[in-house]
mmCIF file of C-alpha atoms in Angstrom:
data_model
loop_
_atom_site.group_PDB
_atom_site.id
_atom_site.type_symbol
_atom_site.label_atom_id
_atom_site.label_comp_id
_atom_site.label_asym_id
_atom_site.label_seq_id
_atom_site.Cartn_x
_atom_site.Cartn_y
_atom_site.Cartn_z
ATOM 1 C CA GLY A 291 8.603 -3.892 2.106
ATOM 2 C CA GLU A 292 6.104 -1.465 0.745
ATOM 3 C CA ASP A 293 4.187 0.976 2.944
ATOM 4 C CA VAL A 294 0.451 1.246 2.548
ATOM 5 C CA GLU A 295 -1.265 3.714 4.851
ATOM 6 C CA GLN A 296 -4.922 4.125 5.702
ATOM 7 C CA SER A 297 -6.830 5.992 8.355
ATOM 8 C CA LEU A 298 -8.149 3.567 10.931
ATOM 9 C CA PHE A 299 -11.740 4.714 11.446
ATOM 10 C CA LEU A 300 -14.584 6.282 9.484
ATOM 11 C CA SER A 301 -18.171 6.847 10.618
ATOM 12 C CA VAL A 302 -21.008 7.910 8.327
ATOM 13 C CA ARG A 303 -24.777 8.058 8.390
ATOM 14 C CA GLU A 304 -26.823 5.659 6.346
ATOM 15 C CA GLY A 305 -27.501 7.103 2.910
ATOM 16 C CA ASP A 306 -24.413 9.325 2.898
ATOM 17 C CA SER A 307 -21.331 8.678 0.803
ATOM 18 C CA SER A 308 -18.218 7.184 2.373
ATOM 19 C CA VAL A 309 -14.727 7.908 1.152
ATOM 20 C CA ILE A 310 -11.900 5.701 2.332
ATOM 21 C CA ASN A 311 -8.396 6.896 1.520
ATOM 22 C CA CYS A 312 -5.129 5.063 1.053
ATOM 23 C CA THR A 313 -1.580 6.103 0.227
ATOM 24 C CA TYR A 314 1.170 3.828 -1.019
ATOM 25 C CA THR A 315 4.868 4.132 -1.707
ATOM 26 C CA ASP A 316 5.654 1.811 -4.601
ATOM 27 C CA SER A 317 5.380 3.923 -7.729
ATOM 28 C CA SER A 318 5.704 0.825 -9.895
ATOM 29 C CA SER A 319 2.645 -0.905 -8.469
ATOM 30 C CA THR A 320 0.641 -2.580 -11.180
ATOM 31 C CA TYR A 321 -2.608 -3.370 -9.434
ATOM 32 C CA LEU A 322 -4.222 -1.804 -6.409
ATOM 33 C CA TYR A 323 -7.015 -3.563 -4.594
ATOM 34 C CA TRP A 324 -9.799 -2.945 -2.142
ATOM 35 C CA TYR A 325 -10.839 -5.819 0.085
ATOM 36 C CA LYS A 326 -13.691 -5.899 2.586
ATOM 37 C CA GLN A 327 -13.677 -7.878 5.813
ATOM 38 C CA GLU A 328 -16.902 -8.284 7.738
ATOM 39 C CA PRO A 329 -16.736 -9.233 11.439
ATOM 40 C CA GLY A 330 -15.495 -12.783 11.877
ATOM 41 C CA ALA A 331 -15.223 -13.344 8.151
ATOM 42 C CA GLY A 332 -12.504 -13.612 5.531
ATOM 43 C CA LEU A 333 -11.462 -11.049 2.963
ATOM 44 C CA GLN A 334 -13.745 -10.358 0.065
ATOM 45 C CA LEU A 335 -12.380 -8.687 -3.036
ATOM 46 C CA LEU A 336 -14.435 -5.569 -3.729
ATOM 47 C CA THR A 337 -12.687 -4.067 -6.682
ATOM 48 C CA TYR A 338 -9.288 -3.335 -8.153
ATOM 49 C CA ILE A 339 -7.731 -0.805 -10.464
ATOM 50 C CA PHE A 340 -4.861 -1.117 -12.860
ATOM 51 C CA SER A 341 -2.184 1.522 -12.527
ATOM 52 C CA ASN A 342 -2.808 3.024 -15.962
ATOM 53 C CA MET A 343 -6.356 3.968 -14.986
ATOM 54 C CA ASP A 344 -7.535 7.041 -13.097
ATOM 55 C CA MET A 345 -10.981 5.886 -12.170
ATOM 56 C CA LYS A 346 -13.087 2.780 -12.069
ATOM 57 C CA GLN A 347 -16.776 2.604 -11.268
ATOM 58 C CA ASP A 348 -18.692 -0.478 -10.251
ATOM 59 C CA GLN A 349 -22.274 0.138 -9.132
ATOM 60 C CA ARG A 350 -22.045 1.999 -5.799
ATOM 61 C CA LEU A 351 -18.255 1.823 -5.728
ATOM 62 C CA THR A 352 -15.930 4.360 -7.314
ATOM 63 C CA VAL A 353 -12.170 3.966 -7.162
ATOM 64 C CA LEU A 354 -9.971 6.981 -7.848
ATOM 65 C CA LEU A 355 -6.242 6.684 -8.422
ATOM 66 C CA ASN A 356 -3.845 9.620 -8.325
ATOM 67 C CA LYS A 357 -0.533 8.151 -9.398
ATOM 68 C CA LYS A 358 1.365 11.385 -8.945
ATOM 69 C CA ASP A 359 0.415 11.596 -5.281
ATOM 70 C CA LYS A 360 0.272 7.775 -4.870
ATOM 71 C CA HIS A 361 -3.206 8.140 -3.484
ATOM 72 C CA LEU A 362 -6.063 5.702 -3.864
ATOM 73 C CA SER A 363 -9.617 6.213 -2.666
ATOM 74 C CA LEU A 364 -12.766 4.153 -2.465
ATOM 75 C CA ARG A 365 -16.080 5.946 -2.538
ATOM 76 C CA ILE A 366 -19.227 4.091 -1.515
ATOM 77 C CA ALA A 367 -22.393 5.858 -2.589
ATOM 78 C CA ASP A 368 -25.601 5.586 -0.542
ATOM 79 C CA THR A 369 -23.803 3.782 2.267
ATOM 80 C CA GLN A 370 -25.875 1.128 4.015
ATOM 81 C CA THR A 371 -25.540 -0.462 7.460
ATOM 82 C CA GLY A 372 -24.480 -3.658 5.692
ATOM 83 C CA ASP A 373 -21.422 -1.795 4.448
ATOM 84 C CA SER A 374 -20.066 -1.647 8.001
ATOM 85 C CA ALA A 375 -16.799 -3.580 7.858
ATOM 86 C CA ILE A 376 -13.046 -3.154 7.655
ATOM 87 C CA TYR A 377 -11.776 -2.060 4.259
ATOM 88 C CA PHE A 378 -8.236 -2.921 3.244
ATOM 89 C CA CYS A 379 -6.239 -1.256 0.543
ATOM 90 C CA ALA A 380 -3.524 -3.462 -0.983
ATOM 91 C CA GLU A 381 -0.896 -3.188 -3.672
ATOM 92 C CA VAL A 382 1.045 -5.796 -5.566
ATOM 93 C CA ASP A 383 4.807 -5.811 -5.235
ATOM 94 C CA ARG A 384 5.811 -5.473 -8.848
ATOM 95 C CA GLY A 385 9.314 -6.620 -8.056
ATOM 96 C CA SER A 386 7.967 -9.946 -6.896
ATOM 97 C CA THR A 387 7.485 -12.675 -9.464
ATOM 98 C CA LEU A 388 4.491 -13.961 -7.645
ATOM 99 C CA GLY A 389 2.251 -11.148 -6.573
ATOM 100 C CA ARG A 390 3.176 -10.435 -2.968
ATOM 101 C CA LEU A 391 0.314 -8.286 -1.663
ATOM 102 C CA TYR A 392 1.037 -5.489 0.776
ATOM 103 C CA PHE A 393 -1.927 -4.448 2.871
ATOM 104 C CA GLY A 394 -2.768 -1.289 4.726
ATOM 105 C CA ARG A 395 -3.933 -1.667 8.306
ATOM 106 C CA GLY A 396 -7.568 -1.376 7.309
ATOM 107 C CA THR A 397 -10.212 1.296 7.816
ATOM 108 C CA GLN A 398 -13.079 0.388 10.112
ATOM 109 C CA LEU A 399 -16.229 1.824 8.505
ATOM 110 C CA THR A 400 -19.187 2.239 10.842
ATOM 111 C CA VAL A 401 -22.526 3.160 9.317
ATOM 112 C CA TRP A 402 -25.108 4.675 11.662
ATOM 113 C CA PRO A 403 -28.823 4.248 10.895
ATOM 114 C CA ASP B 33 -18.990 -24.663 -3.803
ATOM 115 C CA THR B 34 -16.446 -22.959 -1.579
ATOM 116 C CA ALA B 35 -13.532 -21.708 -3.667
ATOM 117 C CA VAL B 36 -10.877 -21.521 -0.925
ATOM 118 C CA SER B 37 -11.602 -23.474 2.226
ATOM 119 C CA GLN B 38 -9.728 -23.777 5.487
ATOM 120 C CA THR B 39 -9.988 -26.159 8.405
ATOM 121 C CA PRO B 40 -10.454 -25.754 11.234
ATOM 122 C CA LYS B 41 -12.267 -22.455 11.498
ATOM 123 C CA TYR B 42 -11.370 -22.117 15.171
ATOM 124 C CA LEU B 43 -8.442 -23.625 17.017
ATOM 125 C CA VAL B 44 -7.823 -23.241 20.745
ATOM 126 C CA THR B 45 -4.741 -24.929 22.128
ATOM 127 C CA GLN B 46 -2.112 -24.825 24.848
ATOM 128 C CA MET B 47 1.331 -23.312 24.570
ATOM 129 C CA GLY B 48 3.925 -25.819 23.430
ATOM 130 C CA ASN B 49 1.524 -27.913 21.366
ATOM 131 C CA ASP B 50 1.927 -28.677 17.654
ATOM 132 C CA LYS B 51 -1.009 -27.965 15.342
ATOM 133 C CA SER B 52 -1.841 -27.920 11.642
ATOM 134 C CA ILE B 53 -4.163 -25.784 9.569
ATOM 135 C CA LYS B 54 -5.333 -27.028 6.192
ATOM 136 C CA CYS B 55 -6.205 -25.111 3.057
ATOM 137 C CA GLU B 56 -7.742 -26.333 -0.160
ATOM 138 C CA GLN B 57 -8.739 -24.465 -3.306
ATOM 139 C CA ASN B 58 -10.915 -25.861 -6.066
ATOM 140 C CA LEU B 59 -10.230 -23.050 -8.514
ATOM 141 C CA GLY B 60 -7.391 -24.741 -10.361
ATOM 142 C CA HIS B 61 -5.000 -21.989 -9.279
ATOM 143 C CA ASP B 62 -1.230 -22.426 -9.402
ATOM 144 C CA THR B 63 -0.228 -20.209 -6.520
ATOM 145 C CA MET B 64 -1.256 -20.322 -2.876
ATOM 146 C CA TYR B 65 -0.413 -18.118 0.095
ATOM 147 C CA TRP B 66 -0.562 -17.977 3.849
ATOM 148 C CA TYR B 67 -1.191 -14.638 5.567
ATOM 149 C CA LYS B 68 -1.283 -13.801 9.255
ATOM 150 C CA GLN B 69 -3.669 -11.182 10.662
ATOM 151 C CA ASP B 70 -2.746 -9.986 14.132
ATOM 152 C CA SER B 71 -5.007 -8.595 16.840
ATOM 153 C CA LYS B 72 -4.756 -5.119 15.314
ATOM 154 C CA LYS B 73 -6.014 -6.497 11.986
ATOM 155 C CA PHE B 74 -2.634 -6.081 10.289
ATOM 156 C CA LEU B 75 -2.256 -8.584 7.441
ATOM 157 C CA LYS B 76 1.153 -9.844 6.453
ATOM 158 C CA ILE B 77 2.230 -12.518 4.013
ATOM 159 C CA MET B 78 4.020 -15.535 5.449
ATOM 160 C CA PHE B 79 4.546 -17.976 2.584
ATOM 161 C CA SER B 80 3.741 -18.509 -1.045
ATOM 162 C CA TYR B 81 3.812 -21.714 -3.084
ATOM 163 C CA ASN B 82 3.650 -22.034 -6.840
ATOM 164 C CA ASN B 83 2.948 -25.495 -8.203
ATOM 165 C CA LYS B 84 4.025 -27.071 -4.925
ATOM 166 C CA GLU B 85 7.285 -25.086 -4.846
ATOM 167 C CA LEU B 86 8.070 -22.580 -2.086
ATOM 168 C CA ILE B 87 8.436 -19.127 -3.625
ATOM 169 C CA ILE B 88 8.015 -16.597 -0.842
ATOM 170 C CA ASN B 89 9.241 -17.207 2.684
ATOM 171 C CA GLU B 90 9.020 -14.102 4.796
ATOM 172 C CA THR B 91 10.793 -13.705 8.101
ATOM 173 C CA VAL B 92 8.764 -16.326 9.886
ATOM 174 C CA PRO B 93 10.051 -18.510 12.769
ATOM 175 C CA ASN B 94 11.065 -21.953 11.570
ATOM 176 C CA ARG B 95 8.426 -23.370 13.913
ATOM 177 C CA PHE B 96 6.100 -22.629 10.988
ATOM 178 C CA SER B 97 6.397 -25.127 8.173
ATOM 179 C CA PRO B 98 4.177 -25.013 5.102
ATOM 180 C CA LYS B 99 3.548 -28.149 3.102
ATOM 181 C CA SER B 100 1.997 -28.445 -0.313
ATOM 182 C CA PRO B 101 1.121 -32.063 -1.140
ATOM 183 C CA ASP B 102 -0.394 -30.977 -4.443
ATOM 184 C CA LYS B 103 -1.322 -27.824 -6.306
ATOM 185 C CA ALA B 104 -4.730 -27.586 -4.650
ATOM 186 C CA HIS B 105 -3.544 -27.845 -1.056
ATOM 187 C CA LEU B 106 -1.295 -25.771 1.156
ATOM 188 C CA ASN B 107 -1.134 -26.747 4.805
ATOM 189 C CA LEU B 108 0.540 -24.908 7.653
ATOM 190 C CA HIS B 109 2.103 -26.808 10.519
ATOM 191 C CA ILE B 110 3.133 -24.953 13.656
ATOM 192 C CA ASN B 111 5.434 -26.501 16.240
ATOM 193 C CA SER B 112 5.793 -25.459 19.860
ATOM 194 C CA LEU B 113 3.008 -22.923 19.764
ATOM 195 C CA GLU B 114 3.574 -19.633 21.576
ATOM 196 C CA LEU B 115 1.160 -17.026 22.900
ATOM 197 C CA GLY B 116 2.224 -14.636 20.145
ATOM 198 C CA ASP B 117 1.055 -17.084 17.494
ATOM 199 C CA SER B 118 -2.540 -16.231 18.384
ATOM 200 C CA ALA B 119 -3.957 -14.640 15.256
ATOM 201 C CA VAL B 120 -6.189 -15.276 12.286
ATOM 202 C CA TYR B 121 -4.455 -17.179 9.515
ATOM 203 C CA PHE B 122 -5.729 -16.714 5.975
ATOM 204 C CA CYS B 123 -5.040 -18.875 2.995
ATOM 205 C CA ALA B 124 -5.320 -17.361 -0.490
ATOM 206 C CA SER B 125 -4.858 -18.503 -4.052
ATOM 207 C CA THR B 126 -4.339 -16.953 -7.463
ATOM 208 C CA PRO B 127 -3.973 -18.326 -11.004
ATOM 209 C CA THR B 128 -0.436 -17.213 -11.730
ATOM 210 C CA GLY B 129 0.475 -14.544 -9.226
ATOM 211 C CA LEU B 130 1.604 -11.173 -10.353
ATOM 212 C CA ARG B 131 -1.325 -9.802 -12.223
ATOM 213 C CA GLU B 132 -4.073 -11.926 -10.843
ATOM 214 C CA THR B 133 -6.486 -11.323 -8.038
ATOM 215 C CA GLN B 134 -5.970 -13.280 -4.850
ATOM 216 C CA TYR B 135 -8.969 -15.122 -3.448
ATOM 217 C CA PHE B 136 -9.020 -15.596 0.289
ATOM 218 C CA GLY B 137 -10.302 -18.359 2.502
ATOM 219 C CA PRO B 138 -12.523 -17.641 5.530
ATOM 220 C CA GLY B 139 -9.609 -17.718 7.972
ATOM 221 C CA THR B 140 -8.593 -19.897 10.911
ATOM 222 C CA ARG B 141 -8.798 -18.224 14.298
ATOM 223 C CA LEU B 142 -5.984 -19.587 16.437
ATOM 224 C CA LEU B 143 -5.903 -18.910 20.168
ATOM 225 C CA VAL B 144 -2.933 -20.115 22.174
ATOM 226 C CA LEU B 145 -3.491 -20.263 25.931
#
């Protein structure tokens, strides 16, 4: 299977920017995703980026993709306490005909007031 | 108007019992998945069905048997439950698979005593 790595914990102050990093191994990945999981809840799709893009911005979220280094990051501007959650990076297995998602272990983001 | 729903939300049972978890999606999607999230939040795919046909079957004990009565439903039956089956089980769906975003249900929290 594919390897998707993330750091496990990140703490920031409210109002600061958060940057969550992810590395992956499959150079042929087509789509890379960021999901958010709040305590006791399911996974919510935050954003995704296609592999031919370098950057995607969506309101407070900025996704950067460095294909050469196989590095993906999610930047959250003006982080709020409501952003506290686990953030999962995921990639699609391009060799699979039906979109097998490989997840990182998740980064627990804690936002301090 | 829940897109992907699961029942029950919580399930507490004794070792050795047989239990089922149900999943329904009202999005008209062709492909459905079951994922398992362990106590360390690691998410791993278990099964995938496309139009009621089993497509992905990861290395999962044969005590786990998915059943898809129609395109909108994918149920998971577990025989002879073991302590290690305690986890959160997520159902997901996607229109066609490879290039499409997966939408997740809220999860079923299974605790085996």
